[in-house]
Each structure stands twice: as C-alpha cells, then as structure tokens.
Coordinates of C-alpha atoms and ligand atoms in Angstrom, one line a residue:
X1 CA 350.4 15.4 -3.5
X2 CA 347.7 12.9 -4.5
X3 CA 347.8 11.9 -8.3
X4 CA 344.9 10.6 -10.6
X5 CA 344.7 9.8 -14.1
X6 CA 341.6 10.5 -16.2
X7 CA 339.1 8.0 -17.2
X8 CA 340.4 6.1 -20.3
X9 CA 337.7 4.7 -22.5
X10 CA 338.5 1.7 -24.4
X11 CA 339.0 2.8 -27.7
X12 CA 341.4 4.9 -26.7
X13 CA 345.5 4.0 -27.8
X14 CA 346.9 4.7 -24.1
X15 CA 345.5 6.9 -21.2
X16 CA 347.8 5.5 -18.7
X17 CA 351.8 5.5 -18.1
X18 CA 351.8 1.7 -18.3
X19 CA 350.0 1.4 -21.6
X20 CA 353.0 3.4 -23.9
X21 CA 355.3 1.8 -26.1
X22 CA 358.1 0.7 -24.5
X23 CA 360.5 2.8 -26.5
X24 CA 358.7 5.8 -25.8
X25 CA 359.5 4.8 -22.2
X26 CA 363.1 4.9 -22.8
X27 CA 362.5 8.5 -23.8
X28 CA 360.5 9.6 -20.8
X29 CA 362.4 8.4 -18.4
X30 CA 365.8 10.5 -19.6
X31 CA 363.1 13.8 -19.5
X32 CA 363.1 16.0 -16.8
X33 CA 359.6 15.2 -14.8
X34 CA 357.8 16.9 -12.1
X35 CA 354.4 15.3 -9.9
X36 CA 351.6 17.2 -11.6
X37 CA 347.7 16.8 -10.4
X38 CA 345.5 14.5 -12.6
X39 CA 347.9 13.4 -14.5
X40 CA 350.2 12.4 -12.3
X41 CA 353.3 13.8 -14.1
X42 CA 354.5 16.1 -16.6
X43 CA 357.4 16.0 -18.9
X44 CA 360.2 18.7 -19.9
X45 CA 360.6 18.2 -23.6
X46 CA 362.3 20.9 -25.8
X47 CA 361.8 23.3 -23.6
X48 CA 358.2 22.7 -23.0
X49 CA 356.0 20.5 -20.0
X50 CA 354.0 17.9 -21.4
X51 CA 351.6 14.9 -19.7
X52 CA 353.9 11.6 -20.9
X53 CA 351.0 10.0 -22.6
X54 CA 350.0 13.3 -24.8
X55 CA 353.6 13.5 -25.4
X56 CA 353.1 10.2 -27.1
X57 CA 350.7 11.8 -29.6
X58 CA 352.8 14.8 -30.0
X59 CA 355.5 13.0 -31.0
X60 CA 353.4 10.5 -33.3
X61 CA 351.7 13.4 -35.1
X62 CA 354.7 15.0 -35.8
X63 CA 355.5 12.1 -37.9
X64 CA 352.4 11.1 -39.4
X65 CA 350.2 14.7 -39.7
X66 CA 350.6 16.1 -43.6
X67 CA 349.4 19.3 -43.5
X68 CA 347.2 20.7 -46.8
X69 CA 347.4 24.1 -47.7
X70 CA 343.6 24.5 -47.3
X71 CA 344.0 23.3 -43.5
X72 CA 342.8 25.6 -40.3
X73 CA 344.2 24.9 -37.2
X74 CA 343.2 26.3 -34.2
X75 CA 345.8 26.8 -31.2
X76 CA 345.5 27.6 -27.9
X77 CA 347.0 26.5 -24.7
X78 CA 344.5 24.8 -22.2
X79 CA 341.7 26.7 -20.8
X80 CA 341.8 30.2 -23.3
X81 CA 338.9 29.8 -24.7
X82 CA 339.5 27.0 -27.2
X83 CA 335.8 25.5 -26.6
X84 CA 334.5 29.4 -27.9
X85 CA 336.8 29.4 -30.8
X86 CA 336.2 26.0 -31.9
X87 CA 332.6 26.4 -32.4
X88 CA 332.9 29.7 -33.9
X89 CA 335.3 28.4 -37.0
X90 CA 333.7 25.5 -37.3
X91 CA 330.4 27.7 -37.9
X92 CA 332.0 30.4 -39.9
X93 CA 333.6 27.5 -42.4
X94 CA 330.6 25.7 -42.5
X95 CA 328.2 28.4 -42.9
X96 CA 327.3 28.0 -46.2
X97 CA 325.4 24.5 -45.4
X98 CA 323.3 26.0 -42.4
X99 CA 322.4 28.8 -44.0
X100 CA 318.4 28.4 -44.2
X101 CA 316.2 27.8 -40.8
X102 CA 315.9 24.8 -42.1
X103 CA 319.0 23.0 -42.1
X104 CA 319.9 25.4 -39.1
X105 CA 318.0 22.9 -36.5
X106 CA 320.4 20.4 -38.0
X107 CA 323.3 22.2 -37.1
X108 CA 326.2 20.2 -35.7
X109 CA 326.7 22.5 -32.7
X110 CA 322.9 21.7 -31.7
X111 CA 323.9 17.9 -31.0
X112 CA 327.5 17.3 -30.5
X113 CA 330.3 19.0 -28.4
X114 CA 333.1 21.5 -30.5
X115 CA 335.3 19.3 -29.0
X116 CA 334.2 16.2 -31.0
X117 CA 333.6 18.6 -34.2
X118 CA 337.1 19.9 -33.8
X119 CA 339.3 17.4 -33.5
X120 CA 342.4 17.9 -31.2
X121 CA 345.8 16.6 -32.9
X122 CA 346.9 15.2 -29.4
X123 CA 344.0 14.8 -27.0
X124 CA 341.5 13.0 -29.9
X125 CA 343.3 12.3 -33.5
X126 CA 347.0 10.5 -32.8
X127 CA 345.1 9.2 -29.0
X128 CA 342.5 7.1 -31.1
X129 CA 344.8 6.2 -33.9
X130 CA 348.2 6.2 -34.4
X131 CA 347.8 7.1 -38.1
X132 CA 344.0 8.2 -38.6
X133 CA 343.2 8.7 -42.1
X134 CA 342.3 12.1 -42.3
X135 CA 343.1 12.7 -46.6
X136 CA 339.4 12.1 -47.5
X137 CA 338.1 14.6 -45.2
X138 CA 336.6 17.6 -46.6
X139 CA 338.3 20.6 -47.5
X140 CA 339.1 22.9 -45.5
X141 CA 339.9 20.7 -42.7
X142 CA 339.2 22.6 -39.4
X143 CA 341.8 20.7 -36.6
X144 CA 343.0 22.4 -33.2
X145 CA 346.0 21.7 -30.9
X146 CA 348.0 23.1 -27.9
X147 CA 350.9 22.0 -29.2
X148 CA 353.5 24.5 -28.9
X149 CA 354.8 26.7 -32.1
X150 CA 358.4 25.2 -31.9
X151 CA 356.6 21.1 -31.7
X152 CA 354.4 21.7 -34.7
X153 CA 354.9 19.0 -37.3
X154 CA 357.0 19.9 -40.3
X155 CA 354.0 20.2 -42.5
X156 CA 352.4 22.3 -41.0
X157 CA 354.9 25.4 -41.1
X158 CA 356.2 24.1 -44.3
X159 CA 352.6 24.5 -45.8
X160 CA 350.7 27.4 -46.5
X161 CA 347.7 26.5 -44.2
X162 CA 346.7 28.8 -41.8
X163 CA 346.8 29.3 -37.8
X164 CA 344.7 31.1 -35.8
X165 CA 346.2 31.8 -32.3
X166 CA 344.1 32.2 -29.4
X167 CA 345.4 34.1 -25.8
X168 CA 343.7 34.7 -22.9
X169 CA 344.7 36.7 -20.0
X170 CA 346.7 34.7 -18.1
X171 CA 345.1 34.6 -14.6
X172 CA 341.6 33.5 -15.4
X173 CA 343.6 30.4 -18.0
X174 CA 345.0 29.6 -15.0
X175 CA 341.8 30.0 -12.4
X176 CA 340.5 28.1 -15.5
X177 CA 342.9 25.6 -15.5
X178 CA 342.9 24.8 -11.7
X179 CA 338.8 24.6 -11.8
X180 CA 339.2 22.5 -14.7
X181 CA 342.0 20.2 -12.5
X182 CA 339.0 19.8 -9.8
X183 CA 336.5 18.2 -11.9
X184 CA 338.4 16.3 -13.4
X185 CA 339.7 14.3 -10.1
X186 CA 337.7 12.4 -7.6
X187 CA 335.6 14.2 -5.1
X188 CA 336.5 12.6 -2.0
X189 CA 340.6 13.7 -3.3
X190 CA 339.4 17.6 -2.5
X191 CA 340.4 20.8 -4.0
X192 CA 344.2 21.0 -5.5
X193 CA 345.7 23.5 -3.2
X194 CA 345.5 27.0 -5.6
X195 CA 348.4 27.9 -3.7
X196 CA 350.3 24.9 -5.1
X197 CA 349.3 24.8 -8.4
X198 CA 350.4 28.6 -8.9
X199 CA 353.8 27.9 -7.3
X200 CA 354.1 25.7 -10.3
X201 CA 352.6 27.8 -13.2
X202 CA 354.5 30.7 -12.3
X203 CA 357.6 28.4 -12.6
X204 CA 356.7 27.4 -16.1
X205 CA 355.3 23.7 -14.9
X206 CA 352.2 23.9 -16.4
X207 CA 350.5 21.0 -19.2
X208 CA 352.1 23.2 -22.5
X209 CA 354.0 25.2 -20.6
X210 CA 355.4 27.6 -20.0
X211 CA 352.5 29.7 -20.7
X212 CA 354.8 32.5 -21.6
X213 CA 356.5 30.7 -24.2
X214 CA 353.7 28.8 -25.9
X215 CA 352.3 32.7 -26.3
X216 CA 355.7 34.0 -27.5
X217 CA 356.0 31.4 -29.9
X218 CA 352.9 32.0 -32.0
X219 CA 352.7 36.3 -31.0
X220 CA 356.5 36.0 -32.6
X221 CA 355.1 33.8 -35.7
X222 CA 352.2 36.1 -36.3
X223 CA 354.5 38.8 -36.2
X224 CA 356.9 37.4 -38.4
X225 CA 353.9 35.6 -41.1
X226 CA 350.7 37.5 -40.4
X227 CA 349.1 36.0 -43.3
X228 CA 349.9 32.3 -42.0
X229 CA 349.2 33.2 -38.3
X230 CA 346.5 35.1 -36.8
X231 CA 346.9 35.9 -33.1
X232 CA 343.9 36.4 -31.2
X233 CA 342.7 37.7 -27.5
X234 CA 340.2 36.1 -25.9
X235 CA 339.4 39.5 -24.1
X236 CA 339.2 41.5 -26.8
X237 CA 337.1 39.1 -28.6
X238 CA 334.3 39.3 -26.0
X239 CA 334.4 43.4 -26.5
X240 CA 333.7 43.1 -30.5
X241 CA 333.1 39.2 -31.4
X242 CA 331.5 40.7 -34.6
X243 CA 334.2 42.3 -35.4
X244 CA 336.3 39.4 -34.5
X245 CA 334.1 36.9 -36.7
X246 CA 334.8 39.3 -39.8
X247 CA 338.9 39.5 -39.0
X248 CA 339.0 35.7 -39.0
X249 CA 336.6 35.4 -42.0
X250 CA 339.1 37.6 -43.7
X251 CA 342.0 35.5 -42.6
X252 CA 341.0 32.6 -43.9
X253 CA 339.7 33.8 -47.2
X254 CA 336.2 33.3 -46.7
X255 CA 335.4 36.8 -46.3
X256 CA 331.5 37.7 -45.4
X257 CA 329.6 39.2 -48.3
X258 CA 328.0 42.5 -48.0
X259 CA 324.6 40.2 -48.0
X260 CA 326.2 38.3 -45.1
X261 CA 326.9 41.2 -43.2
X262 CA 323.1 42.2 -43.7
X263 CA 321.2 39.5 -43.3
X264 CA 322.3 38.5 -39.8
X265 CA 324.8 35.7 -40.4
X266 CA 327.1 36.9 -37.8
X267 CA 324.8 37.5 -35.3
X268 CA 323.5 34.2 -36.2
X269 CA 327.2 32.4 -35.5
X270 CA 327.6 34.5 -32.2
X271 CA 324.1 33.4 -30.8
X272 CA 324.7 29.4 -31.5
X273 CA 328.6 30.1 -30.2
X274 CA 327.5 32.2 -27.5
X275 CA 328.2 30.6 -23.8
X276 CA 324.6 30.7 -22.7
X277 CA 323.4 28.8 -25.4
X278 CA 326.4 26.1 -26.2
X279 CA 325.9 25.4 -22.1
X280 CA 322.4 25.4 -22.3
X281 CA 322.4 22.5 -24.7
X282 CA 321.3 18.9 -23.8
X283 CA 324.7 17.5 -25.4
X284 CA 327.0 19.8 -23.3
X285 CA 324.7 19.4 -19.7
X286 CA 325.1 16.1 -19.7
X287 CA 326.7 14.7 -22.9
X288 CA 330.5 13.0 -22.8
X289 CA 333.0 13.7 -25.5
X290 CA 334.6 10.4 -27.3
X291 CA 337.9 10.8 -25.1
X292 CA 335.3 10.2 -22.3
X293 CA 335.8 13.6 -20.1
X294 CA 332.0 15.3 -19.0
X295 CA 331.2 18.1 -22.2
X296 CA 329.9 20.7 -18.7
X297 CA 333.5 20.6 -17.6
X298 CA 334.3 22.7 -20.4
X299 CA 331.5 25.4 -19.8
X300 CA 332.2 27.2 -16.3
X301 CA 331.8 30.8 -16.5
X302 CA 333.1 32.3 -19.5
X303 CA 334.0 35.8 -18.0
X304 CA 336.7 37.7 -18.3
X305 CA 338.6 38.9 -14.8
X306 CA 336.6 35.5 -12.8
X307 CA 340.0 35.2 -11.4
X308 CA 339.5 37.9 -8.4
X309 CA 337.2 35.5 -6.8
X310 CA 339.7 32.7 -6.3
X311 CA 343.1 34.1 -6.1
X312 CA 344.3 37.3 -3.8
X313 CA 345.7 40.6 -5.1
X314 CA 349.5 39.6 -4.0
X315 CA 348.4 36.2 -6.1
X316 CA 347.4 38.2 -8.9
X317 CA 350.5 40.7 -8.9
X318 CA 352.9 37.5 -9.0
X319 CA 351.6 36.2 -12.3
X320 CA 351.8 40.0 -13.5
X321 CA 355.5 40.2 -12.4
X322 CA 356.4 36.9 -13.9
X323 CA 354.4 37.7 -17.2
X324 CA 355.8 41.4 -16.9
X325 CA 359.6 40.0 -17.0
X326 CA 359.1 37.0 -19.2
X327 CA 357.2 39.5 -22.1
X328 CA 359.9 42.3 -21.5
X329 CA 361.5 43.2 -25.2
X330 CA 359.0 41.1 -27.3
X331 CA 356.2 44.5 -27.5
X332 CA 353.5 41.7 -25.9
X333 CA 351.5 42.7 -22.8
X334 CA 349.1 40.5 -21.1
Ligands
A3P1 P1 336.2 29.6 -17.4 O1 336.7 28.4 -16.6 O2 336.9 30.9 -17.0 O3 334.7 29.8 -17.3 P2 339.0 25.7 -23.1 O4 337.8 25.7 -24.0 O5 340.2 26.2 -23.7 O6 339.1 24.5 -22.4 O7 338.7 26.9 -22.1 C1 337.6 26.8 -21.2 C2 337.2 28.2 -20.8 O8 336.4 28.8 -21.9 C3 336.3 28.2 -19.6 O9 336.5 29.4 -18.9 C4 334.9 28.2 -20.3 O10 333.8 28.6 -19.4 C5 335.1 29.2 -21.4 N1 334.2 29.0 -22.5 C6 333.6 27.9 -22.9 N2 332.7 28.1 -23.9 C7 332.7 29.5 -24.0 C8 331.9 30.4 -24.9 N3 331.1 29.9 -25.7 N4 332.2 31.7 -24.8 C9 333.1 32.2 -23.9 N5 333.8 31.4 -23.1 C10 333.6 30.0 -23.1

C-alpha cells in the first residue's frame, strides 16, 4: 500500500510523524497501528483510530481547551456534511450582523472557506498553536471537531455549552471519505483500491473510527442530555433544512422571531449555505484553507445515496450488516 502525507504549510506545529515531540513518540509507538492511505498510519487510542499527528492535537486540546457555557461546537466524523453545517451555524449565530443587503455582500461565507470560519479543535486550533488564545473571542464561540464523545476535553461535558451532532448515512461518509482520500494524494499514486479501504471501515479502521461508535457516543449523549446535545441527520436535513435551521435555532437559544420567519431570513441562510452556491464561489473553486488542503476538495456532490455509483449492492449490504449488528439494542438505525 503506498502512503503519503499531506502538504504541511509552514506555520503549521507538525504535519509529519518526524516532527512530534518526542514524548508523544513514546506514546505512539506502545498504540496499536495499522498502514492507512494519506496519512500513512493510524493509531488505536481508547478505543478509537486516530492519524498520530492529529492525535497530538487531541491530546493537547484536552489539556489546554476551557470550554464557556456560551460555546457551540459542531461534531461530526469526517465527510457527513461538516462543510454544510459549518456554514449554516456560523450564519444562523451571526445573523444579526448580515441582516441588511448591505452588509450581506460582506458576508464571511462570500470570501472565506467554513473551514477557516469554523475552526476545527484538531485539524486547525491545537495544529497551529499549542495553546491558542481563544478567551477574547466573541461570544458564542462557534468551534467544530470529530473528536469522539468519550475524547472530549473535560470542559467541555463539564460545561453547559452545547453540541450539535451531525450523522450521515454511512455509505455515502464513506464513498465521501474514499473520494476525499483520492484528492488528497498524488495523481500519478492512482485511485485507493475501494475494495481496500472498505475492508478497513467495516473493521472499524477508519480516521475517528469506528464510525459506529463515534455515532453511538453522541446518539447515547443526546439521548441521555438533549438539551446539551442535539443529534442531527444529514439526510433528513436535506428533506426540511428549514425546518432544520429553526430546531437548531431553538437549540441554541437563538430562536427565530416570528419577523424572522417572515421576512425570509431562513431562506436567506439556506441559499448562501446551499451547495450550489458555497461551490460556486471564487474562494472555494480555487481558494486554499490555512492548513493548506484545496477549499474544492470539500465540495463534491452533496447528494444523498451518490454511493450506488461507486460501490456494488453486496458492497452496500456489508456496511448495512455491520451497521445493522453494531446499532442492535441502542433504538439507532442508519
Ligand atoms: P460528497 O463527497 O458526498 O459530495 P465534510 O464537510 O464533513 O468534509 O463532508 C463533505 C461532504 O459534504 C461532501 O459530500 C460534500 O460534497 C458535502 N457538502 C459540502 N458542502 C455541502 C453543502 N453546502 N450542502 C450539502 N452537502 C455539502
């Protein structure tokens, strides 16, 4: 299996193996590892597979991050939608500035990537600094992650910020995923072999996986603290995305006003969050986000059930059995 790491800009604290602290190195190597694509190997930590260098970051964010109970963090494992959901808190929290056509052509989302709005604990924050200062931001701060429920720092399930949880069917996160693994390494390396890659997912070896349990964690949480945790479907958020914008206004204690509701603000959010225009825009064609990955990468089709035109039927039906048993009891389908 051929193994590539991704660009590393400059600024950033460790992109490569060779770069981490040595006494983080002492912890990898008594892990559990397994050859991964693009980033060359993941690592079994409490129960969960992580890329050695995002470990890193995990691990430092657990000790610096203090949550505040204003917070919102958005959580997702890789490739469910996190790009969609980023841009729609980040415009439903920050509505009240954009509110007029005027200041709308200044809008955020017109010029820079959700990615480098929304900041990622372990893929942006604790990779640029190992303690970013992040008190004198403005309140509420909006932050996402995929780190699993169980690796969340203290704070954050200590403190009465919120979580919204974001799922998406498991075969297109992982057609997703694998499409996403493509771009990201060079050309003349080829395609990852599909058959290869799903061996692994359906074995748990996935970047935050196993997918089943990064779900369970948080459908478990939400079940258990609804008002703390707000599980969302991808799926059922393309059916009624109105609807959807109102639940998570409601969650987070910003809920739309009837004058909202009629003058278009939602409709508003949904058309600048909507795929076609986010992938239309100048900054995501051919912008780069600050961790140095191409802003197209994350705009590919934004369907749901895309997944038929890579993998076969029996491909299909394996993820459904192993999703099937490892959901049995907890009253989750996917
Ligand atoms: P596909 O590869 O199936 O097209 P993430 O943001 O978690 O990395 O997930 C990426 C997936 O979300 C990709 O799915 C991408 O196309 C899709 N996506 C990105 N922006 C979207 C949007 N505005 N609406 C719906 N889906 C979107």
């Amino acid at each position: 299996m051929q193994a590539s790491q991704p660009p590393s800009p400059p600024h950033l604290r460790y992109s490569r193996d060779d770069d981490m602290p040595e006494t983080f190195k002492d912890l990898l190597s008594s892990l559990p590892s397994e050859e991964y694509w693009v980033t060359n190997s993941l690592s079994l930590y409490q129960g969960f597979w992580f890329p050695p260098w995002i470990l890193n970051c995990v691990l430092t964010c657990q000790n610096h991050f203090q949550a505040q109970p204003s917070d919102v963090l958005l959580v997702t494992s890789p490739k469910s939608g996190t790009t969609w959901l980023k841009a729609i808190l980040f415009a439903l929290l920050n509505r009240a500035k954009y509110s007029d056509s005027d200041s709308q052509r200044r809008h955020p989302l017109l010029t820079q990537n959700p990615h480098d709005l929304v900041p990622t604990f372990e893929l942006k924050l604790y990779l640029e600094q190992e303690s970013p200062d992040l008190a004198a931001l403005p309140s509420p701060r909006l932050f996402a992650t995929h780190m699993p429920y169980s690796s969340l720092p203290q704070s954050v399930r200590d403190s009465n910020c919120k979580l919204v949880y974001l799922c998406r069917n498991p075969k297109d996160t992982f057609v997703s995923m694998w499409h996403f693994f493509n771009k990201m390494r060079p050309e003349e390396k080829g395609q990852i072999p599909i058959q290869e890659c799903l061996d692994k997912f359906c074995r748990g070896v996935s970047s935050f996986g196993p997918y089943w349990d990064h779900v369970l964690g948080y459908y478990k949480a939400s079940s258990e603290m609804p008002e703390k945790v707000l599980f969302v479907m991808y799926e059922q958020m393309k059916v009624d995305p109105h609807a959807h914008v109102r639940r998570l206004a409601d969650f987070l204690g910003c809920p739309l006003s009837e004058e909202e509701l009629r003058d278009g603000t939602v409709e508003g959010i949904l058309r600048m969050c909507s795929f076609d225009n986010l992938s239309a825009l100048e900054v995501n064609k051919r912008g780069k986000l600050s961790t140095g990955q191409e802003s197209k990468w994350y705009f590919r089709r934004g369907e749901v059930g895309d997944w038929v035109n890579y993998m076969s039927a029996e491909m299909g039906e394996r993820i459904d059995r192993v999703m099937a048993e490892k959901l049995d009891g907890s009253g989750l389908k996917l």
